[in-house]
PDB file of C-alpha atoms in Angstrom:
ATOM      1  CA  UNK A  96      53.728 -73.385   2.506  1.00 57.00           C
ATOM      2  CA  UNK A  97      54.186 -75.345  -0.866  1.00 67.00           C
ATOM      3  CA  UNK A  98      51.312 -73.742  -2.329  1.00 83.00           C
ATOM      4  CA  UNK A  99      51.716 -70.330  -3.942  1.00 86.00           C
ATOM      5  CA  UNK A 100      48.752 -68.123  -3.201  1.00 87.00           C
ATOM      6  CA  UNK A 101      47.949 -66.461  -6.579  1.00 90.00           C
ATOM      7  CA  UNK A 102      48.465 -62.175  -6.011  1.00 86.00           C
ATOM      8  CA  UNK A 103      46.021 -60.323  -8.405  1.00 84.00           C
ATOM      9  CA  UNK A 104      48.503 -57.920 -10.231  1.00 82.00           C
ATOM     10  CA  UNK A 105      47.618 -54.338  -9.572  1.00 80.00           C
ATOM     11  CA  UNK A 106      49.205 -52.018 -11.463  1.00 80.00           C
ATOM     12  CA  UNK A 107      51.643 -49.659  -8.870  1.00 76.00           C
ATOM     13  CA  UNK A 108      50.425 -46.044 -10.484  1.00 75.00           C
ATOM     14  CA  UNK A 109      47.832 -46.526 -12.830  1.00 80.00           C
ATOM     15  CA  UNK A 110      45.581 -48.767 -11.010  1.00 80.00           C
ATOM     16  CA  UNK A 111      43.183 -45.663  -9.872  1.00 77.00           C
ATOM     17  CA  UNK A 112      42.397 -45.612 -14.283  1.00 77.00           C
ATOM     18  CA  UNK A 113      40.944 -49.055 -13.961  1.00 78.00           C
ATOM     19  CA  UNK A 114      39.255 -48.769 -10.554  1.00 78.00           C
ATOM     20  CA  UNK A 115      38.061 -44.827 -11.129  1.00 81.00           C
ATOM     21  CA  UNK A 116      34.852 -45.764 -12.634  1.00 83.00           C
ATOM     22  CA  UNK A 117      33.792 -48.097  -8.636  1.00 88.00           C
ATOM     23  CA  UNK A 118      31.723 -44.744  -6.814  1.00 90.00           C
ATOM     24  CA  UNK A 119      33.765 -46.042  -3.923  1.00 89.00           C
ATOM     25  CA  UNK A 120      37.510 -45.431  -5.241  1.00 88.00           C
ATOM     26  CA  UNK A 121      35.744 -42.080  -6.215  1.00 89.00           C
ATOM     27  CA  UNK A 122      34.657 -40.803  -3.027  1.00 92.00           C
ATOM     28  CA  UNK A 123      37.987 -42.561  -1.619  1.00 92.00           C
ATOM     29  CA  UNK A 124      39.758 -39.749  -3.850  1.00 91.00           C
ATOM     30  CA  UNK A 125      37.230 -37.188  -3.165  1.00 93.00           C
ATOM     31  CA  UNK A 126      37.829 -37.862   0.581  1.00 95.00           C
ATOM     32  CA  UNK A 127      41.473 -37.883   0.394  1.00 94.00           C
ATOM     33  CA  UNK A 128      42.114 -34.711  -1.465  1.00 95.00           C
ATOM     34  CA  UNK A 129      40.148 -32.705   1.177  1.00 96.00           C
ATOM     35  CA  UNK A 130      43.552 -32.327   2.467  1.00 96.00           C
ATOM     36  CA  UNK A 131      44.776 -30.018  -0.224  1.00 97.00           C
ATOM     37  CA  UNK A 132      41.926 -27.764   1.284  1.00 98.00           C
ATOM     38  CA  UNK A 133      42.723 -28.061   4.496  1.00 98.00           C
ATOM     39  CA  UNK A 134      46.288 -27.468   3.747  1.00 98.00           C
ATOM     40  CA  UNK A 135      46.193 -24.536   2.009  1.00 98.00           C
ATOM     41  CA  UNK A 136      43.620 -22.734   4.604  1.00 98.00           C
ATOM     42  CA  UNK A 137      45.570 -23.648   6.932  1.00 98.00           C
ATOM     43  CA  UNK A 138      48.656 -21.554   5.162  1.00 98.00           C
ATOM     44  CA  UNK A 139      45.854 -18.420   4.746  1.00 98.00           C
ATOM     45  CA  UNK A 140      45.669 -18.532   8.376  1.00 98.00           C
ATOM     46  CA  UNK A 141      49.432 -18.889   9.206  1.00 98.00           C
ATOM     47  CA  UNK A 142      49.645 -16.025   5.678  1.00 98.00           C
ATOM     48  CA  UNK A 143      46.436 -14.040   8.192  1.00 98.00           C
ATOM     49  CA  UNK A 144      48.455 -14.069  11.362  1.00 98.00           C
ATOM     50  CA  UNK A 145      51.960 -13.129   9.712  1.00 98.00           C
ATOM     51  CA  UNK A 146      50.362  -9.924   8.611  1.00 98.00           C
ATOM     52  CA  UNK A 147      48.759  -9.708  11.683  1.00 98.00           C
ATOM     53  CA  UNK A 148      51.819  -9.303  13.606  1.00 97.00           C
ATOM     54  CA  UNK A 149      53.047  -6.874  10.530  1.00 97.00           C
ATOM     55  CA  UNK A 150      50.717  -4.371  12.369  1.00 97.00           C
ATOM     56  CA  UNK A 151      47.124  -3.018  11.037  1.00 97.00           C
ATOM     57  CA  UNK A 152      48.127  -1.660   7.438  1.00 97.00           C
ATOM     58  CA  UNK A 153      49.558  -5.307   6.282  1.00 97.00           C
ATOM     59  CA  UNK A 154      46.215  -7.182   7.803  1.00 98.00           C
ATOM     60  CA  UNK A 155      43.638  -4.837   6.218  1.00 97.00           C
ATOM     61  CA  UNK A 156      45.254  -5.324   3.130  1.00 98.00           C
ATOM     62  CA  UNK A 157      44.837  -9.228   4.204  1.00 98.00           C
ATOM     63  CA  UNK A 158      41.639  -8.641   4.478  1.00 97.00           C
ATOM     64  CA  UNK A 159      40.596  -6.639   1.507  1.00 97.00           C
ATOM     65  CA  UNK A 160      42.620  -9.964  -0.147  1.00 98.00           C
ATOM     66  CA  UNK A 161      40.099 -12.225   0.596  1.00 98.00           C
ATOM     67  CA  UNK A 162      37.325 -10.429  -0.683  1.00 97.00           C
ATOM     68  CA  UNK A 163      38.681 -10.903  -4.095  1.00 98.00           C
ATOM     69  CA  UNK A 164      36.470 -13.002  -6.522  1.00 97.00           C
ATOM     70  CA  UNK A 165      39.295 -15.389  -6.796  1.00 98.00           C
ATOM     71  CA  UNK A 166      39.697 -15.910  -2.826  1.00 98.00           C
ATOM     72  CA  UNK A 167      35.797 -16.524  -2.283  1.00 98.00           C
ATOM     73  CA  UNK A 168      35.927 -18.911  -5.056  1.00 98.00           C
ATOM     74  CA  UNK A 169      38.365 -21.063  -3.782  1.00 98.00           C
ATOM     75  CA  UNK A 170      36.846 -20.368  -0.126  1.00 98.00           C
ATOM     76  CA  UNK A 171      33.661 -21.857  -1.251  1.00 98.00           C
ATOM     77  CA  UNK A 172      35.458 -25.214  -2.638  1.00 98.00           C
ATOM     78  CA  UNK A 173      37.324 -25.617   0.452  1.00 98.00           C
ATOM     79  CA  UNK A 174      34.254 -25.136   2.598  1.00 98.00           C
ATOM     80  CA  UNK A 175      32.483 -28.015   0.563  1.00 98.00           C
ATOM     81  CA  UNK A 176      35.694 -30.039   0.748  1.00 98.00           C
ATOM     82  CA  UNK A 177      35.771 -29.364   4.881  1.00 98.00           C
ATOM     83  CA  UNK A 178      32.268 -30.277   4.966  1.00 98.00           C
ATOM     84  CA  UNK A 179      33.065 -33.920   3.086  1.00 98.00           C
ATOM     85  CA  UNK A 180      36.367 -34.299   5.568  1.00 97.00           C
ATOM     86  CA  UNK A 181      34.268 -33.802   8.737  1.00 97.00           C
ATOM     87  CA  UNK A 182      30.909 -36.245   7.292  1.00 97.00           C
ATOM     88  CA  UNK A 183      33.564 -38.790   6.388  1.00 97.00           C
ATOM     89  CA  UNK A 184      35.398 -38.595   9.319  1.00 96.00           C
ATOM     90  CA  UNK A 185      33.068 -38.571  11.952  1.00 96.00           C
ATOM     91  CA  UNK A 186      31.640 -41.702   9.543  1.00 95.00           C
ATOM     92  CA  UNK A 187      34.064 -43.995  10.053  1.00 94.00           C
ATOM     93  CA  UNK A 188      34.403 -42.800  14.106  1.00 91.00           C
ATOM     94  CA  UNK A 189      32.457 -46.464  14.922  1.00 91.00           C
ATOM     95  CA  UNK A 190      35.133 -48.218  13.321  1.00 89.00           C
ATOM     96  CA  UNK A 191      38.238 -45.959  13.930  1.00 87.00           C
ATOM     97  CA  UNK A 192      37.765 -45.996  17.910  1.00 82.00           C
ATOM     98  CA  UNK A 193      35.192 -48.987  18.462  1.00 85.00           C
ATOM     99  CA  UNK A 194      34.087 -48.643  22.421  1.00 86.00           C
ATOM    100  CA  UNK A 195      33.047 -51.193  25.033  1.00 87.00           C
ATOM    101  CA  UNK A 196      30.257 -51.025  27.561  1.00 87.00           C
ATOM    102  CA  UNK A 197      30.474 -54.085  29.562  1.00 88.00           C
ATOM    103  CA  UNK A 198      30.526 -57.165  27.172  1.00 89.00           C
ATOM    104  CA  UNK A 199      28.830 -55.294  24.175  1.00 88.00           C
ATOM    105  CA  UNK A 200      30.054 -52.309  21.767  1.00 89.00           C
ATOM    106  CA  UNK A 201      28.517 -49.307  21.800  1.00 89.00           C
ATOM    107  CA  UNK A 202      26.317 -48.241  19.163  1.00 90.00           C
ATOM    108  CA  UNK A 203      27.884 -46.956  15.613  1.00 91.00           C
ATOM    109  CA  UNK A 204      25.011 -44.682  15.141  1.00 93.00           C
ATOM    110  CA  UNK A 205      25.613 -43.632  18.661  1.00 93.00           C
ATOM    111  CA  UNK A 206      29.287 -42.860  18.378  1.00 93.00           C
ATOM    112  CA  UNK A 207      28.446 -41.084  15.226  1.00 95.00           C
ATOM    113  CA  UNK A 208      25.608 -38.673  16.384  1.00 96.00           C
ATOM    114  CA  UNK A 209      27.301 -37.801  19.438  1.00 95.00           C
ATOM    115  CA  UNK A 210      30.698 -36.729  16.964  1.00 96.00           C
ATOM    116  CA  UNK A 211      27.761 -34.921  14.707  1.00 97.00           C
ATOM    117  CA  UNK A 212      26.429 -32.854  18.076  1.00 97.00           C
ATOM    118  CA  UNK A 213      30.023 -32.175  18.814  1.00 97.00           C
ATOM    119  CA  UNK A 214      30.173 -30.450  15.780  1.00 98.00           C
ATOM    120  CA  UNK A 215      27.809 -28.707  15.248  1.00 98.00           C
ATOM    121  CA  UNK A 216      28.316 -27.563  19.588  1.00 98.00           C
ATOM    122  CA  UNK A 217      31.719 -26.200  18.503  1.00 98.00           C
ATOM    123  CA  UNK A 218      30.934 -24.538  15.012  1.00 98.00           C
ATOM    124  CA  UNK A 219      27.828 -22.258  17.057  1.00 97.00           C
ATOM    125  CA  UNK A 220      30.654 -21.768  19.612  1.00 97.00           C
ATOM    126  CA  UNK A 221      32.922 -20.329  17.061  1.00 97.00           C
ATOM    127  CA  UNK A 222      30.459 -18.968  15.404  1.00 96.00           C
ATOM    128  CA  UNK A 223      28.773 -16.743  18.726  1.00 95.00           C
ATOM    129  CA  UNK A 224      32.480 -15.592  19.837  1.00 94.00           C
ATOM    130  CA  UNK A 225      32.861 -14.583  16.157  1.00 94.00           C
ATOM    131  CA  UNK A 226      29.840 -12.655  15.810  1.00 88.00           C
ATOM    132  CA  UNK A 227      29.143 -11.237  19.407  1.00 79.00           C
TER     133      UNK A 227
ATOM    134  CA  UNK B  16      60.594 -56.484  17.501  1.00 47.00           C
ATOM    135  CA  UNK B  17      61.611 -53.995  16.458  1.00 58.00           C
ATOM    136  CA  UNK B  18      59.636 -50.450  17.662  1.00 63.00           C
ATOM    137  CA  UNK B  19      57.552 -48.478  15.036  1.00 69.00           C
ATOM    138  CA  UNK B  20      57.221 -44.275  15.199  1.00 70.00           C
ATOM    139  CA  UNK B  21      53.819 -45.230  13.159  1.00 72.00           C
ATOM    140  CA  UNK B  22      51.696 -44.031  16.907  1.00 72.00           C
ATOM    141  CA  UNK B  23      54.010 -40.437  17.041  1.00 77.00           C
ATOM    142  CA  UNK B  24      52.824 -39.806  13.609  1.00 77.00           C
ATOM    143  CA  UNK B  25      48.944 -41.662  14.313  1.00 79.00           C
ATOM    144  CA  UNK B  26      48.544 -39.588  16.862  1.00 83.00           C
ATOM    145  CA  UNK B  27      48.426 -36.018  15.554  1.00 86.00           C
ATOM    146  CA  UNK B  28      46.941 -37.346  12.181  1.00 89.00           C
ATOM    147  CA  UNK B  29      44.307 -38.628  14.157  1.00 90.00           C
ATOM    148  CA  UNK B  30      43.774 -35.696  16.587  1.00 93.00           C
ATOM    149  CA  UNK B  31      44.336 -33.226  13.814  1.00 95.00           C
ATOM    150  CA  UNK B  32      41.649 -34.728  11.963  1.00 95.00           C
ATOM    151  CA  UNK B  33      39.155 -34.664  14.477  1.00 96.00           C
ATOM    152  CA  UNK B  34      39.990 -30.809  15.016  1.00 97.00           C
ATOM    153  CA  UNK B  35      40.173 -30.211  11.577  1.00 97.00           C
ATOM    154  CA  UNK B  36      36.941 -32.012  10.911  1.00 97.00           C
ATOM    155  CA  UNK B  37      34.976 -29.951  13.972  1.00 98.00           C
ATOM    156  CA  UNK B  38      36.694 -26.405  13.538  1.00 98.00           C
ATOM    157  CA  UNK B  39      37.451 -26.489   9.882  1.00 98.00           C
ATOM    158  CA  UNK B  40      34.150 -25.883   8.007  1.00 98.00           C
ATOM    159  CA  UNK B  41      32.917 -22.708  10.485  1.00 98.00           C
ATOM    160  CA  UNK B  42      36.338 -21.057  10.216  1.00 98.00           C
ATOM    161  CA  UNK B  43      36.171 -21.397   6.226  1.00 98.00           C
ATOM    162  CA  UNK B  44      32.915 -20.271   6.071  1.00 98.00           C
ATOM    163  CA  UNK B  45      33.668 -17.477   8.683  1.00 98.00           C
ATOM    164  CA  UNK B  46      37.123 -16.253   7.173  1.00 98.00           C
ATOM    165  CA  UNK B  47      36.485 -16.918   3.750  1.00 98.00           C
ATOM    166  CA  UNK B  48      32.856 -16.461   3.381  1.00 98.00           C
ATOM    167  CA  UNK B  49      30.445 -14.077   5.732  1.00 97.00           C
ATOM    168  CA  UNK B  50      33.027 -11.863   6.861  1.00 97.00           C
ATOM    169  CA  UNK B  51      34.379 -11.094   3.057  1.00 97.00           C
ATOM    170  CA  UNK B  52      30.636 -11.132   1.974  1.00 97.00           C
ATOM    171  CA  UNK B  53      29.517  -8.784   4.679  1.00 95.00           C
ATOM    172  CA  UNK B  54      27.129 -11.812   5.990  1.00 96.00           C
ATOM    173  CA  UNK B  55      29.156 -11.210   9.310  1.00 96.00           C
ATOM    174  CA  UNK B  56      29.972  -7.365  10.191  1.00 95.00           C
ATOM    175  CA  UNK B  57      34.128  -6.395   9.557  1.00 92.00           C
ATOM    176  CA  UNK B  58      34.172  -5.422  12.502  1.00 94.00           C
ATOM    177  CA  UNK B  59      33.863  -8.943  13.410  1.00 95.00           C
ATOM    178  CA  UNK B  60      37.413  -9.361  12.145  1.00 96.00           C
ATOM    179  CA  UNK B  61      39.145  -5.596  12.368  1.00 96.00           C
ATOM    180  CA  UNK B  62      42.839  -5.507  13.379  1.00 97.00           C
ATOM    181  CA  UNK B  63      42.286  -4.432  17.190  1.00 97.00           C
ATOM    182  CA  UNK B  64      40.052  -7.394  17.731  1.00 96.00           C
ATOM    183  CA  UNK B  65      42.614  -9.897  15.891  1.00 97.00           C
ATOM    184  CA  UNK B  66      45.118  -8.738  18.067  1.00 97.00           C
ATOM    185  CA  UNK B  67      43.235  -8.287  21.531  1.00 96.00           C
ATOM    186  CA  UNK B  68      42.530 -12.220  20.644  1.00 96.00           C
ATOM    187  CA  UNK B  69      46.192 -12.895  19.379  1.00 97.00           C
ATOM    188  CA  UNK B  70      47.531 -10.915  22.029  1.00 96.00           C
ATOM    189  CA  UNK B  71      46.460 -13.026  25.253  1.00 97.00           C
ATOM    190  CA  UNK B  72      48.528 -16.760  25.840  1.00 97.00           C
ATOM    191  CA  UNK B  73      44.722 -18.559  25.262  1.00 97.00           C
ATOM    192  CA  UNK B  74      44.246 -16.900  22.150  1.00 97.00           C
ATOM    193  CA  UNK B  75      47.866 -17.548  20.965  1.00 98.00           C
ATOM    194  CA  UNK B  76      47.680 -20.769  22.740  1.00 98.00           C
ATOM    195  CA  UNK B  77      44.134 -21.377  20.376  1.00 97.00           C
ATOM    196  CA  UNK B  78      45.220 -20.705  17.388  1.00 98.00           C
ATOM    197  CA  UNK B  79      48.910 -22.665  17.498  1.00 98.00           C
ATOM    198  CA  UNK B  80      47.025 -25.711  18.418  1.00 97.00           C
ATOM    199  CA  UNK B  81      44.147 -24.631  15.368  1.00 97.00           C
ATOM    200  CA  UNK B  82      47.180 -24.572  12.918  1.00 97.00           C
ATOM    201  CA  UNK B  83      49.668 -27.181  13.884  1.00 97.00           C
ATOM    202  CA  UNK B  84      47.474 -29.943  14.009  1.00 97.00           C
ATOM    203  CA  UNK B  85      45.551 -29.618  10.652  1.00 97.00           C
ATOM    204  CA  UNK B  86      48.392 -29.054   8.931  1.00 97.00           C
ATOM    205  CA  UNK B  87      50.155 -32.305  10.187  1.00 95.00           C
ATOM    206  CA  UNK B  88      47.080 -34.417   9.328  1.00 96.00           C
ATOM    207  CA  UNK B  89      46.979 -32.541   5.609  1.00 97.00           C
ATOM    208  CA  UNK B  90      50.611 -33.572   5.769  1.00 97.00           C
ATOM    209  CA  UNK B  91      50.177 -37.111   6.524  1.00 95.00           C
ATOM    210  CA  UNK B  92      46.725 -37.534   4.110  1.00 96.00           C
ATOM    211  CA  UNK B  93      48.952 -35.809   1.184  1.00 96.00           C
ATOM    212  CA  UNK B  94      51.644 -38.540   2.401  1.00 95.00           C
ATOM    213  CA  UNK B  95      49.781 -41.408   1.983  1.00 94.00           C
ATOM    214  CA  UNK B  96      47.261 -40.578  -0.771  1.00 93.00           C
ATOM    215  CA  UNK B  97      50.807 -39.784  -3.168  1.00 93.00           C
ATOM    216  CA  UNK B  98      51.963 -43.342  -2.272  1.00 91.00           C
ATOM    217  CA  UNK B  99      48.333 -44.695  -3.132  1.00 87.00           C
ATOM    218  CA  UNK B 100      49.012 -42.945  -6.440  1.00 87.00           C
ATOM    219  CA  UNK B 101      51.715 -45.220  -7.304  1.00 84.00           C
ATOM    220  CA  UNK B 102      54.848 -42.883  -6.200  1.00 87.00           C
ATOM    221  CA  UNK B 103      56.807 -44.698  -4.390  1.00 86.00           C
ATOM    222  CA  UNK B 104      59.349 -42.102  -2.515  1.00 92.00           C
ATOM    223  CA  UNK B 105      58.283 -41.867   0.531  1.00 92.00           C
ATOM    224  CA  UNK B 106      60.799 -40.575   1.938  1.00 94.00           C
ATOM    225  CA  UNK B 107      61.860 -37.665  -0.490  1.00 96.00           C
ATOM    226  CA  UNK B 108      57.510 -37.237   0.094  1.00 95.00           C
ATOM    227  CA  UNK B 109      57.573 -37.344   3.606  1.00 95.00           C
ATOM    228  CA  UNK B 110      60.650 -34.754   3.692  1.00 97.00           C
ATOM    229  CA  UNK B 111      58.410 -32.144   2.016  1.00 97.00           C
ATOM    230  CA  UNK B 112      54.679 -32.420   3.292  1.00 97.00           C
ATOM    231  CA  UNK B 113      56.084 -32.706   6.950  1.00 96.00           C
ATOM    232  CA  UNK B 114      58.719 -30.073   6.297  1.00 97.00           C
ATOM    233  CA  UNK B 115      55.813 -27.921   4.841  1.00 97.00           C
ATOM    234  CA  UNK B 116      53.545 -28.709   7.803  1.00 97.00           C
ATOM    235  CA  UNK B 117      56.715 -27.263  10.084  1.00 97.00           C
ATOM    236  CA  UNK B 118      57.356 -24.410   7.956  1.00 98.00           C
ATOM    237  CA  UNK B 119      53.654 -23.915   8.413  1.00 98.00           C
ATOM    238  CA  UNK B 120      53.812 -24.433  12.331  1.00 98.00           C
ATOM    239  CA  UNK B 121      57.011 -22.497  12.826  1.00 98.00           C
ATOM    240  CA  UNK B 122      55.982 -19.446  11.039  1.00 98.00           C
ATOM    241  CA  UNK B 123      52.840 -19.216  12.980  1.00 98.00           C
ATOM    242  CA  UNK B 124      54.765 -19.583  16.148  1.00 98.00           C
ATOM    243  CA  UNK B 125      56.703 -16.756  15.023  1.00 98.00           C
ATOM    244  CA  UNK B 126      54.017 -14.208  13.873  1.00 98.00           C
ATOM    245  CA  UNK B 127      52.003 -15.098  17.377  1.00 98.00           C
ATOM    246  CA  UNK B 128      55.086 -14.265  19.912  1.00 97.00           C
ATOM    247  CA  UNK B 129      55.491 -11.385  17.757  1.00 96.00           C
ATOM    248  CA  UNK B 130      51.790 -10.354  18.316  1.00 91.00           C
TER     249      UNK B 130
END
C-alpha cells in the first residue's frame, strides 16, 4: 500500500471531553461504571459472609450496618446502576451471541425477551426463597 | 499464531455478566433495601437462617459462584473502561482489579468453609 490512509487523531485521555456531550458516549459511561456497583456489593457480601462465619454477634451488627442512612443510600444507587447493567446487557444479547435456526437468525427481539423472562423467573425465585 | 488467554478471561466476564445482570438487582434490593427497611421481615435474614443456608455445600456452593463471578466481570469492565480513559498500564491495572476480584473470591472461600 503506497497510499497512506489518513487516522483521525483522537486524543489518548481526554477524548471522552470532546465526545461527552454524543448521549451515546454518555450512556457508554453510564453503562460501564455499573461495575463500580457491582464491585463494591459484591465486597458487602464477601464483608456479610466474613461476619457471618464470626458467629451471630459480628452479623447482627452487619446487619444493623446496613440500615444506616448512608448504606441505603448507596444501596439505592447501586440498585439503579444493577438495573441499567442487566437492560443493557440483556440489550446487546442479539448481537453478543447471534443464533442460527436453519439458514436464518433468530429473532433479536426474541433473544432479548426470552433473557428479560429469565430475569425476571430468577429475581421471583430469589425473591420467594427470601421471603418464605 | 501465536495463542491468546483473551477466551479464559471472555469467559467469566461474559458469564459473570449474565449472572450479575439476572441475580444482581433482587439481591440489592433484598440486602440493601426491604430487609433494612422492614419491607421484608428480619427474620428473613437472622443469623440462624444465614447459616442453615451457608452451612449446607449448595448454599456455600451458591453463594461462591454468586461472588466470584461478578466480581471478575467488575474486574474486567473496571479493566477496560480505565484503558478507554486514556491510562495506558494495563498491566500495573490488570494486577489490581484481578488481584482485588481474588482477594474478593478468596476471602469468601474462607468465611464459607469456616461457616
Amino acid at each position: 500500500m503506497s497510499r497512506k490512509p489518513y487516522i483521525r487523531p483522537v486524543p489518548k485521555t481526554s477524548w471522552y471531553m470532546k465526545y461527552m456531550k454524543h448521549d451515546r458516549y454518555k450512556r457508554y459511561m453510564l453503562r460501564e461504571v455499573t461495575c463500580i456497583f457491582i464491585g463494591i456489593y459484591t465486597a458487602i457480601i464477601v464483608l456479610g459472609l466474613y461476619n457471618l462465619s464470626e458467629g451471630q454477634e459480628s452479623f447482627d451488627l452487619f446487619m444493623a450496618t446496613l440500615r444506616t442512612p448512608g448504606a441505603l443510600v448507596f444501596h439505592l444507587f447501586a440498585l439503579s446502576f444493577a438495573f441499567y447493567h442487566s437492560a443493557t446487557w440483556f440489550n446487546v444479547t442479539p448481537q453478543a451471541m447471534p443464533l442460527m435456526k436453519g439458514d436464518d437468525f433468530v429473532s433479536g427481539s426474541l433473544i432479548i425477551r426470552v433473557h428479560y423472562a429469565a430475569w425476571a423467573a430468577v429475581s421471583l425465585v430469589i425473591l420467594f426463597v427470601v421471603g418464605a | 499464531m501465536a495463542r491468546s488467554h483473551k477466551p479464559i478471561i471472555w469467559g467469566p466476564f461474559a458469564a459473570g455478566g449474565t449472572l450479575a445482570a439476572l441475580i444482581m438487582p433482587v439481591l440489592i434490593f433484598v440486602t440493601g433495601v426491604a430487609v433494612p427497611l422492614g419491607i421484608l421481615p428480619p427474620e428473613s435474614l437472622s443469623y440462624h437462617r444465614a447459616v442453615a443456608f451457608a452451612g449446607t455445600w449448595l448454599g456455600k456452593l451458591i453463594l461462591f459462584v454468586f461472588v466470584s463471578l461478578p466480581a471478575w466481570h467488575a474486574a474486567h469492565r473496571a479493566r477496560i473502561t480505565v484503558h478507554d480513559l486514556g491510562v495506558r498500564l494495563d498491566n500495573i491495572v490488570a494486577l489490581v482489579v484481578y488481584g482485588l476480584a481474588a482477594t474478593l473470591t478468596i476471602t469468601a472461600v474462607v468465611a464459607l468453609l469456616r461457616i
